[in-house]
């Protein structure tokens, strides 16, 4: 991949990520409150559903840009023939690497956002300052491991499925998929991946919202899952599954469709400027 290709991936990914995060923020707030330890109503119910949006507005562009830049680079680095049986593996490795890098930006933004979502009366900057004062930098990265452990299985399902559906659709119509077709494939892939990884998302939410110094705040994913299972059973493990599926299906439609469209527009503009 040449330098313009890297730049296109960075800008297209950032535009796509910022678009989906801001458009679907209310659904994300509802999902977080359904998963919070104090319950939906005490966490704020349907009030202040844009609480924490400044954190998302600041973090979404660099987060998505970092993911897609890494994703496209690793795909290029592991170049294989399009008919190779290794293609799904390449997409899985690229997506996993993208998530590890992107979470360095995503997790601090997510920690601040989720605490604002369940405490709508507090301002985002105040929450950020309190975390730094009480827990230091490590407080902003609480839940990094659980987030990566959520995102990698999600991406292992979503991205190979998205790429496979695009390839299948392209083969059936005998030409490359349009941006809206890529978006439809992204919606299906995202919704499916969201459903099966919801327990990991619940564990991540509980770890990020736990009181400093508590056993849950330590970041042990299995311990968090066991705690939810003991107190709420299967229902607790899949708390928020429907708003999560709705948000990520819509998100996959907007995110991956916007990414392909932005890449197409930016690549065309780059060729015309030469």
PDB file of C-alpha atoms in Angstrom:
ATOM      1  CA  UNK A   1       0.000   0.000   0.000  1.00  0.00           C
ATOM      2  CA  UNK A   2       1.453   3.380  -0.976  1.00  0.00           C
ATOM      3  CA  UNK A   3       1.470   6.540   1.118  1.00  0.00           C
ATOM      4  CA  UNK A   4      -1.736   7.986  -0.414  1.00  0.00           C
ATOM      5  CA  UNK A   5      -3.408   4.655   0.419  1.00  0.00           C
ATOM      6  CA  UNK A   6      -2.479   5.052   4.074  1.00  0.00           C
ATOM      7  CA  UNK A   7      -3.787   8.607   4.141  1.00  0.00           C
ATOM      8  CA  UNK A   8      -7.068   7.576   2.489  1.00  0.00           C
ATOM      9  CA  UNK A   9      -7.568   4.790   5.062  1.00  0.00           C
ATOM     10  CA  UNK A  10      -6.833   7.158   7.939  1.00  0.00           C
ATOM     11  CA  UNK A  11      -9.237   9.896   6.809  1.00  0.00           C
ATOM     12  CA  UNK A  12     -11.966   7.521   5.601  1.00  0.00           C
ATOM     13  CA  UNK A  13     -11.835   5.535   8.845  1.00  0.00           C
ATOM     14  CA  UNK A  14     -11.966   8.678  10.961  1.00  0.00           C
ATOM     15  CA  UNK A  15     -14.953  10.089   9.074  1.00  0.00           C
ATOM     16  CA  UNK A  16     -16.816   6.778   9.285  1.00  0.00           C
ATOM     17  CA  UNK A  17     -16.114   6.343  13.009  1.00  0.00           C
ATOM     18  CA  UNK A  18     -17.119   9.859  14.006  1.00  0.00           C
ATOM     19  CA  UNK A  19     -20.322   9.604  11.953  1.00  0.00           C
ATOM     20  CA  UNK A  20     -21.556   6.379  13.510  1.00  0.00           C
ATOM     21  CA  UNK A  21     -20.542   7.162  17.101  1.00  0.00           C
ATOM     22  CA  UNK A  22     -22.333  10.513  17.162  1.00  0.00           C
ATOM     23  CA  UNK A  23     -25.446   9.381  15.260  1.00  0.00           C
ATOM     24  CA  UNK A  24     -26.007   6.308  17.449  1.00  0.00           C
ATOM     25  CA  UNK A  25     -24.913   7.753  20.796  1.00  0.00           C
ATOM     26  CA  UNK A  26     -28.397   7.580  22.434  1.00  0.00           C
ATOM     27  CA  UNK A  27     -28.624   3.817  21.780  1.00  0.00           C
ATOM     28  CA  UNK A  28     -25.196   3.350  23.318  1.00  0.00           C
ATOM     29  CA  UNK A  29     -26.281   5.276  26.437  1.00  0.00           C
ATOM     30  CA  UNK A  30     -29.363   3.075  26.838  1.00  0.00           C
ATOM     31  CA  UNK A  31     -27.239  -0.064  26.435  1.00  0.00           C
ATOM     32  CA  UNK A  32     -24.722   1.132  29.043  1.00  0.00           C
ATOM     33  CA  UNK A  33     -27.478   1.910  31.550  1.00  0.00           C
ATOM     34  CA  UNK A  34     -29.096  -1.492  31.020  1.00  0.00           C
ATOM     35  CA  UNK A  35     -25.738  -3.114  31.816  1.00  0.00           C
ATOM     36  CA  UNK A  36     -24.819  -0.919  34.808  1.00  0.00           C
ATOM     37  CA  UNK A  37     -24.763  -2.516  38.304  1.00  0.00           C
ATOM     38  CA  UNK A  38     -27.325  -0.054  39.737  1.00  0.00           C
ATOM     39  CA  UNK A  39     -29.890  -0.837  37.058  1.00  0.00           C
ATOM     40  CA  UNK A  40     -31.425   1.125  34.196  1.00  0.00           C
ATOM     41  CA  UNK A  41     -33.593   3.578  36.148  1.00  0.00           C
ATOM     42  CA  UNK A  42     -31.007   4.496  38.790  1.00  0.00           C
ATOM     43  CA  UNK A  43     -28.384   4.938  36.079  1.00  0.00           C
ATOM     44  CA  UNK A  44     -30.556   7.626  34.487  1.00  0.00           C
ATOM     45  CA  UNK A  45     -33.229   5.814  32.474  1.00  0.00           C
ATOM     46  CA  UNK A  46     -34.072   7.780  29.358  1.00  0.00           C
ATOM     47  CA  UNK A  47     -32.885  11.105  30.822  1.00  0.00           C
ATOM     48  CA  UNK A  48     -29.789  12.865  29.532  1.00  0.00           C
ATOM     49  CA  UNK A  49     -29.090  10.321  26.811  1.00  0.00           C
ATOM     50  CA  UNK A  50     -26.352  12.544  25.358  1.00  0.00           C
ATOM     51  CA  UNK A  51     -24.370  12.579  28.604  1.00  0.00           C
ATOM     52  CA  UNK A  52     -20.726  11.868  27.796  1.00  0.00           C
ATOM     53  CA  UNK A  53     -20.969  12.840  24.128  1.00  0.00           C
ATOM     54  CA  UNK A  54     -17.967  15.246  24.312  1.00  0.00           C
ATOM     55  CA  UNK A  55     -15.716  12.285  25.132  1.00  0.00           C
ATOM     56  CA  UNK A  56     -17.007  10.420  22.084  1.00  0.00           C
ATOM     57  CA  UNK A  57     -16.724  13.488  19.865  1.00  0.00           C
ATOM     58  CA  UNK A  58     -13.036  13.859  20.796  1.00  0.00           C
ATOM     59  CA  UNK A  59     -12.083  10.183  20.650  1.00  0.00           C
ATOM     60  CA  UNK A  60     -14.071   8.696  17.771  1.00  0.00           C
ATOM     61  CA  UNK A  61     -12.134  10.125  14.801  1.00  0.00           C
ATOM     62  CA  UNK A  62      -8.599   9.161  15.955  1.00  0.00           C
ATOM     63  CA  UNK A  63      -9.894   5.826  17.288  1.00  0.00           C
ATOM     64  CA  UNK A  64     -11.482   4.760  13.993  1.00  0.00           C
ATOM     65  CA  UNK A  65      -8.629   6.225  11.959  1.00  0.00           C
ATOM     66  CA  UNK A  66      -6.096   4.195  13.961  1.00  0.00           C
ATOM     67  CA  UNK A  67      -8.147   1.028  13.487  1.00  0.00           C
ATOM     68  CA  UNK A  68      -8.526   1.283   9.725  1.00  0.00           C
ATOM     69  CA  UNK A  69      -4.963   2.471   9.156  1.00  0.00           C
ATOM     70  CA  UNK A  70      -3.705  -0.624  11.001  1.00  0.00           C
ATOM     71  CA  UNK A  71      -6.314  -2.899   9.390  1.00  0.00           C
ATOM     72  CA  UNK A  72      -5.384  -1.876   5.842  1.00  0.00           C
ATOM     73  CA  UNK A  73      -1.634  -1.950   6.570  1.00  0.00           C
ATOM     74  CA  UNK A  74      -1.753  -5.499   7.980  1.00  0.00           C
ATOM     75  CA  UNK A  75      -3.884  -6.659   5.021  1.00  0.00           C
ATOM     76  CA  UNK A  76      -1.260  -5.170   2.698  1.00  0.00           C
ATOM     77  CA  UNK A  77       1.621  -6.646   4.701  1.00  0.00           C
ATOM     78  CA  UNK A  78       0.006 -10.129   4.658  1.00  0.00           C
ATOM     79  CA  UNK A  79      -0.853  -9.885   0.983  1.00  0.00           C
ATOM     80  CA  UNK A  80      -2.361 -13.093  -0.416  1.00  0.00           C
ATOM     81  CA  UNK A  81      -4.178 -13.955  -3.591  1.00  0.00           C
ATOM     82  CA  UNK A  82      -7.893 -13.096  -3.402  1.00  0.00           C
ATOM     83  CA  UNK A  83      -8.811 -16.750  -4.053  1.00  0.00           C
ATOM     84  CA  UNK A  84      -6.547 -18.039  -1.284  1.00  0.00           C
ATOM     85  CA  UNK A  85      -7.967 -20.036   1.620  1.00  0.00           C
ATOM     86  CA  UNK A  86      -5.870 -17.768   3.862  1.00  0.00           C
ATOM     87  CA  UNK A  87      -8.012 -14.700   3.104  1.00  0.00           C
ATOM     88  CA  UNK A  88     -10.305 -15.051   6.187  1.00  0.00           C
ATOM     89  CA  UNK A  89      -7.230 -15.543   8.392  1.00  0.00           C
ATOM     90  CA  UNK A  90      -5.646 -12.418   6.933  1.00  0.00           C
ATOM     91  CA  UNK A  91      -8.797 -10.399   7.673  1.00  0.00           C
ATOM     92  CA  UNK A  92      -8.947 -11.793  11.227  1.00  0.00           C
ATOM     93  CA  UNK A  93      -5.314 -10.913  11.936  1.00  0.00           C
ATOM     94  CA  UNK A  94      -5.707  -7.445  10.415  1.00  0.00           C
ATOM     95  CA  UNK A  95      -8.852  -6.735  12.441  1.00  0.00           C
ATOM     96  CA  UNK A  96      -7.257  -8.014  15.672  1.00  0.00           C
ATOM     97  CA  UNK A  97      -4.179  -5.828  15.178  1.00  0.00           C
ATOM     98  CA  UNK A  98      -6.435  -2.868  14.416  1.00  0.00           C
ATOM     99  CA  UNK A  99      -8.375  -3.355  17.646  1.00  0.00           C
ATOM    100  CA  UNK A 100      -5.245  -3.596  19.825  1.00  0.00           C
ATOM    101  CA  UNK A 101      -3.973  -0.280  18.436  1.00  0.00           C
ATOM    102  CA  UNK A 102      -7.347   1.498  18.383  1.00  0.00           C
ATOM    103  CA  UNK A 103      -8.099   0.543  22.007  1.00  0.00           C
ATOM    104  CA  UNK A 104      -5.152   2.676  23.123  1.00  0.00           C
ATOM    105  CA  UNK A 105      -7.329   5.632  22.102  1.00  0.00           C
ATOM    106  CA  UNK A 106     -10.765   4.091  22.600  1.00  0.00           C
ATOM    107  CA  UNK A 107     -10.477   2.943  26.209  1.00  0.00           C
ATOM    108  CA  UNK A 108      -9.845   6.331  27.909  1.00  0.00           C
ATOM    109  CA  UNK A 109     -12.670   7.832  25.844  1.00  0.00           C
ATOM    110  CA  UNK A 110     -14.924   4.888  26.722  1.00  0.00           C
ATOM    111  CA  UNK A 111     -14.181   5.048  30.467  1.00  0.00           C
ATOM    112  CA  UNK A 112     -15.070   8.746  30.652  1.00  0.00           C
ATOM    113  CA  UNK A 113     -18.105   8.329  28.387  1.00  0.00           C
ATOM    114  CA  UNK A 114     -19.612   5.395  30.297  1.00  0.00           C
ATOM    115  CA  UNK A 115     -19.212   7.080  33.683  1.00  0.00           C
ATOM    116  CA  UNK A 116     -20.894  10.179  32.275  1.00  0.00           C
ATOM    117  CA  UNK A 117     -23.706   8.045  30.858  1.00  0.00           C
ATOM    118  CA  UNK A 118     -24.621   6.649  34.295  1.00  0.00           C
ATOM    119  CA  UNK A 119     -24.069   9.977  36.075  1.00  0.00           C
ATOM    120  CA  UNK A 120     -25.722  12.474  33.751  1.00  0.00           C
ATOM    121  CA  UNK A 121     -25.486  15.284  36.324  1.00  0.00           C
ATOM    122  CA  UNK A 122     -21.678  15.283  36.130  1.00  0.00           C
ATOM    123  CA  UNK A 123     -19.812  17.067  33.360  1.00  0.00           C
ATOM    124  CA  UNK A 124     -17.467  15.110  31.110  1.00  0.00           C
ATOM    125  CA  UNK A 125     -14.383  17.180  32.004  1.00  0.00           C
ATOM    126  CA  UNK A 126     -15.177  16.854  35.720  1.00  0.00           C
ATOM    127  CA  UNK A 127     -15.341  13.055  35.377  1.00  0.00           C
ATOM    128  CA  UNK A 128     -12.061  13.056  33.434  1.00  0.00           C
ATOM    129  CA  UNK A 129     -10.368  15.186  36.124  1.00  0.00           C
ATOM    130  CA  UNK A 130     -11.714  12.996  38.944  1.00  0.00           C
ATOM    131  CA  UNK A 131     -10.370   9.837  37.290  1.00  0.00           C
ATOM    132  CA  UNK A 132      -6.912  11.366  36.906  1.00  0.00           C
ATOM    133  CA  UNK A 133      -6.927  12.696  40.485  1.00  0.00           C
ATOM    134  CA  UNK A 134      -8.199   9.500  42.144  1.00  0.00           C
ATOM    135  CA  UNK A 135      -6.700   6.767  39.942  1.00  0.00           C
ATOM    136  CA  UNK A 136      -4.073   8.367  37.726  1.00  0.00           C
ATOM    137  CA  UNK A 137      -3.456   7.436  34.098  1.00  0.00           C
ATOM    138  CA  UNK A 138      -4.130   3.771  34.859  1.00  0.00           C
ATOM    139  CA  UNK A 139      -7.695   4.761  35.774  1.00  0.00           C
ATOM    140  CA  UNK A 140      -8.257   5.912  32.203  1.00  0.00           C
ATOM    141  CA  UNK A 141      -7.062   2.523  30.990  1.00  0.00           C
ATOM    142  CA  UNK A 142      -9.159   0.494  33.393  1.00  0.00           C
ATOM    143  CA  UNK A 143     -10.843  -2.163  31.298  1.00  0.00           C
ATOM    144  CA  UNK A 144      -8.254  -2.069  28.483  1.00  0.00           C
ATOM    145  CA  UNK A 145      -7.797  -5.845  28.619  1.00  0.00           C
ATOM    146  CA  UNK A 146     -11.538  -6.508  28.821  1.00  0.00           C
ATOM    147  CA  UNK A 147     -12.155  -4.119  25.918  1.00  0.00           C
ATOM    148  CA  UNK A 148      -9.531  -5.844  23.761  1.00  0.00           C
ATOM    149  CA  UNK A 149     -10.963  -9.240  24.760  1.00  0.00           C
ATOM    150  CA  UNK A 150     -14.373  -7.979  23.651  1.00  0.00           C
ATOM    151  CA  UNK A 151     -13.237  -6.311  20.443  1.00  0.00           C
ATOM    152  CA  UNK A 152     -11.005  -9.056  19.072  1.00  0.00           C
ATOM    153  CA  UNK A 153     -13.693 -11.807  19.095  1.00  0.00           C
ATOM    154  CA  UNK A 154     -16.130  -9.229  17.703  1.00  0.00           C
ATOM    155  CA  UNK A 155     -13.763  -8.329  14.883  1.00  0.00           C
ATOM    156  CA  UNK A 156     -12.885 -11.988  14.250  1.00  0.00           C
ATOM    157  CA  UNK A 157     -16.559 -12.477  13.408  1.00  0.00           C
ATOM    158  CA  UNK A 158     -17.496  -9.115  11.872  1.00  0.00           C
ATOM    159  CA  UNK A 159     -14.699  -8.357   9.421  1.00  0.00           C
ATOM    160  CA  UNK A 160     -14.216 -11.775   7.771  1.00  0.00           C
ATOM    161  CA  UNK A 161     -18.014 -12.035   7.490  1.00  0.00           C
ATOM    162  CA  UNK A 162     -18.219  -8.512   6.004  1.00  0.00           C
ATOM    163  CA  UNK A 163     -15.439  -9.253   3.499  1.00  0.00           C
ATOM    164  CA  UNK A 164     -16.998 -12.645   2.616  1.00  0.00           C
ATOM    165  CA  UNK A 165     -20.473 -11.189   2.057  1.00  0.00           C
ATOM    166  CA  UNK A 166     -19.042  -8.429  -0.137  1.00  0.00           C
ATOM    167  CA  UNK A 167     -17.082 -10.976  -2.178  1.00  0.00           C
ATOM    168  CA  UNK A 168     -20.154 -13.218  -2.535  1.00  0.00           C
ATOM    169  CA  UNK A 169     -22.391 -10.322  -3.583  1.00  0.00           C
ATOM    170  CA  UNK A 170     -19.727  -9.091  -6.007  1.00  0.00           C
ATOM    171  CA  UNK A 171     -19.407 -12.576  -7.534  1.00  0.00           C
ATOM    172  CA  UNK A 172     -23.167 -12.963  -7.950  1.00  0.00           C
ATOM    173  CA  UNK A 173     -23.593  -9.614  -9.741  1.00  0.00           C
ATOM    174  CA  UNK A 174     -20.278  -9.866 -11.597  1.00  0.00           C
ATOM    175  CA  UNK A 175     -18.926  -6.485 -10.488  1.00  0.00           C
ATOM    176  CA  UNK A 176     -17.638  -4.827  -7.308  1.00  0.00           C
ATOM    177  CA  UNK A 177     -20.216  -3.987  -4.667  1.00  0.00           C
ATOM    178  CA  UNK A 178     -21.502  -0.438  -4.345  1.00  0.00           C
ATOM    179  CA  UNK A 179     -21.132   1.489  -1.076  1.00  0.00           C
ATOM    180  CA  UNK A 180     -24.757   0.800  -0.064  1.00  0.00           C
ATOM    181  CA  UNK A 181     -24.233  -2.931  -0.670  1.00  0.00           C
ATOM    182  CA  UNK A 182     -21.099  -2.850   1.477  1.00  0.00           C
ATOM    183  CA  UNK A 183     -23.197  -1.092   4.133  1.00  0.00           C
ATOM    184  CA  UNK A 184     -25.858  -3.843   4.060  1.00  0.00           C
ATOM    185  CA  UNK A 185     -23.150  -6.494   4.459  1.00  0.00           C
ATOM    186  CA  UNK A 186     -21.709  -4.470   7.341  1.00  0.00           C
ATOM    187  CA  UNK A 187     -25.082  -4.238   9.074  1.00  0.00           C
ATOM    188  CA  UNK A 188     -25.608  -8.004   8.973  1.00  0.00           C
ATOM    189  CA  UNK A 189     -22.042  -8.799  10.033  1.00  0.00           C
ATOM    190  CA  UNK A 190     -22.109  -6.248  12.853  1.00  0.00           C
ATOM    191  CA  UNK A 191     -25.463  -7.343  14.261  1.00  0.00           C
ATOM    192  CA  UNK A 192     -24.458 -10.998  14.300  1.00  0.00           C
ATOM    193  CA  UNK A 193     -21.097 -10.269  15.939  1.00  0.00           C
ATOM    194  CA  UNK A 194     -22.762  -7.966  18.491  1.00  0.00           C
ATOM    195  CA  UNK A 195     -25.208 -10.633  19.633  1.00  0.00           C
ATOM    196  CA  UNK A 196     -22.636 -13.320  20.355  1.00  0.00           C
ATOM    197  CA  UNK A 197     -20.146 -11.005  22.097  1.00  0.00           C
ATOM    198  CA  UNK A 198     -22.646  -9.242  24.410  1.00  0.00           C
ATOM    199  CA  UNK A 199     -21.463 -11.057  27.586  1.00  0.00           C
ATOM    200  CA  UNK A 200     -17.955  -9.675  26.999  1.00  0.00           C
ATOM    201  CA  UNK A 201     -19.445  -6.207  26.561  1.00  0.00           C
ATOM    202  CA  UNK A 202     -21.331  -6.583  29.862  1.00  0.00           C
ATOM    203  CA  UNK A 203     -18.085  -7.583  31.617  1.00  0.00           C
ATOM    204  CA  UNK A 204     -16.280  -4.578  30.125  1.00  0.00           C
ATOM    205  CA  UNK A 205     -19.041  -2.202  31.271  1.00  0.00           C
ATOM    206  CA  UNK A 206     -19.040  -3.592  34.826  1.00  0.00           C
ATOM    207  CA  UNK A 207     -15.244  -3.256  35.071  1.00  0.00           C
ATOM    208  CA  UNK A 208     -15.252   0.329  33.818  1.00  0.00           C
ATOM    209  CA  UNK A 209     -18.092   1.372  36.157  1.00  0.00           C
ATOM    210  CA  UNK A 210     -16.884  -0.455  39.281  1.00  0.00           C
ATOM    211  CA  UNK A 211     -15.757   1.545  42.297  1.00  0.00           C
ATOM    212  CA  UNK A 212     -11.999   2.090  42.503  1.00  0.00           C
ATOM    213  CA  UNK A 213     -10.381  -0.569  44.663  1.00  0.00           C
ATOM    214  CA  UNK A 214     -13.189  -3.107  44.289  1.00  0.00           C
ATOM    215  CA  UNK A 215     -12.504  -6.639  43.049  1.00  0.00           C
ATOM    216  CA  UNK A 216     -14.369  -5.957  39.802  1.00  0.00           C
ATOM    217  CA  UNK A 217     -12.250  -2.861  39.135  1.00  0.00           C
ATOM    218  CA  UNK A 218      -9.220  -5.143  38.993  1.00  0.00           C
ATOM    219  CA  UNK A 219     -10.189  -5.997  35.437  1.00  0.00           C
ATOM    220  CA  UNK A 220     -10.573  -9.783  35.660  1.00  0.00           C
ATOM    221  CA  UNK A 221     -13.038 -10.594  32.875  1.00  0.00           C
ATOM    222  CA  UNK A 222     -13.880 -14.119  34.069  1.00  0.00           C
ATOM    223  CA  UNK A 223     -14.500 -12.832  37.595  1.00  0.00           C
ATOM    224  CA  UNK A 224     -16.800 -10.105  36.257  1.00  0.00           C
ATOM    225  CA  UNK A 225     -18.718 -12.625  34.148  1.00  0.00           C
ATOM    226  CA  UNK A 226     -19.069 -14.986  37.126  1.00  0.00           C
ATOM    227  CA  UNK A 227     -20.373 -12.132  39.279  1.00  0.00           C
ATOM    228  CA  UNK A 228     -23.026 -11.245  36.694  1.00  0.00           C
ATOM    229  CA  UNK A 229     -23.959 -14.917  36.272  1.00  0.00           C
ATOM    230  CA  UNK A 230     -24.369 -15.435  40.041  1.00  0.00           C
ATOM    231  CA  UNK A 231     -26.491 -12.307  40.530  1.00  0.00           C
ATOM    232  CA  UNK A 232     -28.531 -12.165  37.318  1.00  0.00           C
ATOM    233  CA  UNK A 233     -27.955 -15.365  35.377  1.00  0.00           C
ATOM    234  CA  UNK A 234     -28.188 -15.556  31.589  1.00  0.00           C
ATOM    235  CA  UNK A 235     -30.393 -12.453  31.478  1.00  0.00           C
ATOM    236  CA  UNK A 236     -27.626 -10.395  33.071  1.00  0.00           C
ATOM    237  CA  UNK A 237     -24.980 -11.711  30.682  1.00  0.00           C
ATOM    238  CA  UNK A 238     -27.090 -10.587  27.727  1.00  0.00           C
ATOM    239  CA  UNK A 239     -28.297  -7.304  29.259  1.00  0.00           C
ATOM    240  CA  UNK A 240     -28.614  -4.668  26.565  1.00  0.00           C
ATOM    241  CA  UNK A 241     -28.303  -7.190  23.730  1.00  0.00           C
ATOM    242  CA  UNK A 242     -31.103  -5.661  21.641  1.00  0.00           C
ATOM    243  CA  UNK A 243     -29.978  -2.007  21.770  1.00  0.00           C
ATOM    244  CA  UNK A 244     -26.409  -3.274  21.249  1.00  0.00           C
ATOM    245  CA  UNK A 245     -27.469  -5.267  18.168  1.00  0.00           C
ATOM    246  CA  UNK A 246     -29.547  -2.350  16.873  1.00  0.00           C
ATOM    247  CA  UNK A 247     -26.747   0.156  17.417  1.00  0.00           C
ATOM    248  CA  UNK A 248     -24.056  -2.037  15.879  1.00  0.00           C
ATOM    249  CA  UNK A 249     -26.214  -3.160  12.951  1.00  0.00           C
ATOM    250  CA  UNK A 250     -26.984   0.468  12.162  1.00  0.00           C
ATOM    251  CA  UNK A 251     -23.409   1.301  13.027  1.00  0.00           C
ATOM    252  CA  UNK A 252     -22.091  -1.378  10.683  1.00  0.00           C
ATOM    253  CA  UNK A 253     -24.321  -0.004   7.910  1.00  0.00           C
ATOM    254  CA  UNK A 254     -23.109   3.570   8.427  1.00  0.00           C
ATOM    255  CA  UNK A 255     -19.529   2.775   9.502  1.00  0.00           C
ATOM    256  CA  UNK A 256     -18.507   0.278   6.830  1.00  0.00           C
ATOM    257  CA  UNK A 257     -20.636   1.884   4.118  1.00  0.00           C
ATOM    258  CA  UNK A 258     -19.249   5.337   4.895  1.00  0.00           C
ATOM    259  CA  UNK A 259     -15.736   3.898   5.012  1.00  0.00           C
ATOM    260  CA  UNK A 260     -16.012   2.340   1.556  1.00  0.00           C
ATOM    261  CA  UNK A 261     -17.672   5.482   0.162  1.00  0.00           C
ATOM    262  CA  UNK A 262     -15.065   7.806   1.701  1.00  0.00           C
ATOM    263  CA  UNK A 263     -12.227   5.605   0.406  1.00  0.00           C
ATOM    264  CA  UNK A 264     -13.763   5.655  -3.070  1.00  0.00           C
ATOM    265  CA  UNK A 265     -14.221   9.453  -3.084  1.00  0.00           C
ATOM    266  CA  UNK A 266     -10.771  10.184  -1.642  1.00  0.00           C
ATOM    267  CA  UNK A 267      -9.025   7.731  -3.973  1.00  0.00           C
ATOM    268  CA  UNK A 268     -10.810   9.237  -6.997  1.00  0.00           C
ATOM    269  CA  UNK A 269      -9.880  12.755  -5.864  1.00  0.00           C
ATOM    270  CA  UNK A 270      -6.278  11.665  -5.410  1.00  0.00           C
ATOM    271  CA  UNK A 271      -6.097  10.238  -8.942  1.00  0.00           C
ATOM    272  CA  UNK A 272      -7.647  13.382 -10.452  1.00  0.00           C
ATOM    273  CA  UNK A 273      -5.167  15.676  -8.671  1.00  0.00           C
ATOM    274  CA  UNK A 274      -2.157  13.929 -10.255  1.00  0.00           C
TER     275      UNK A 274
END
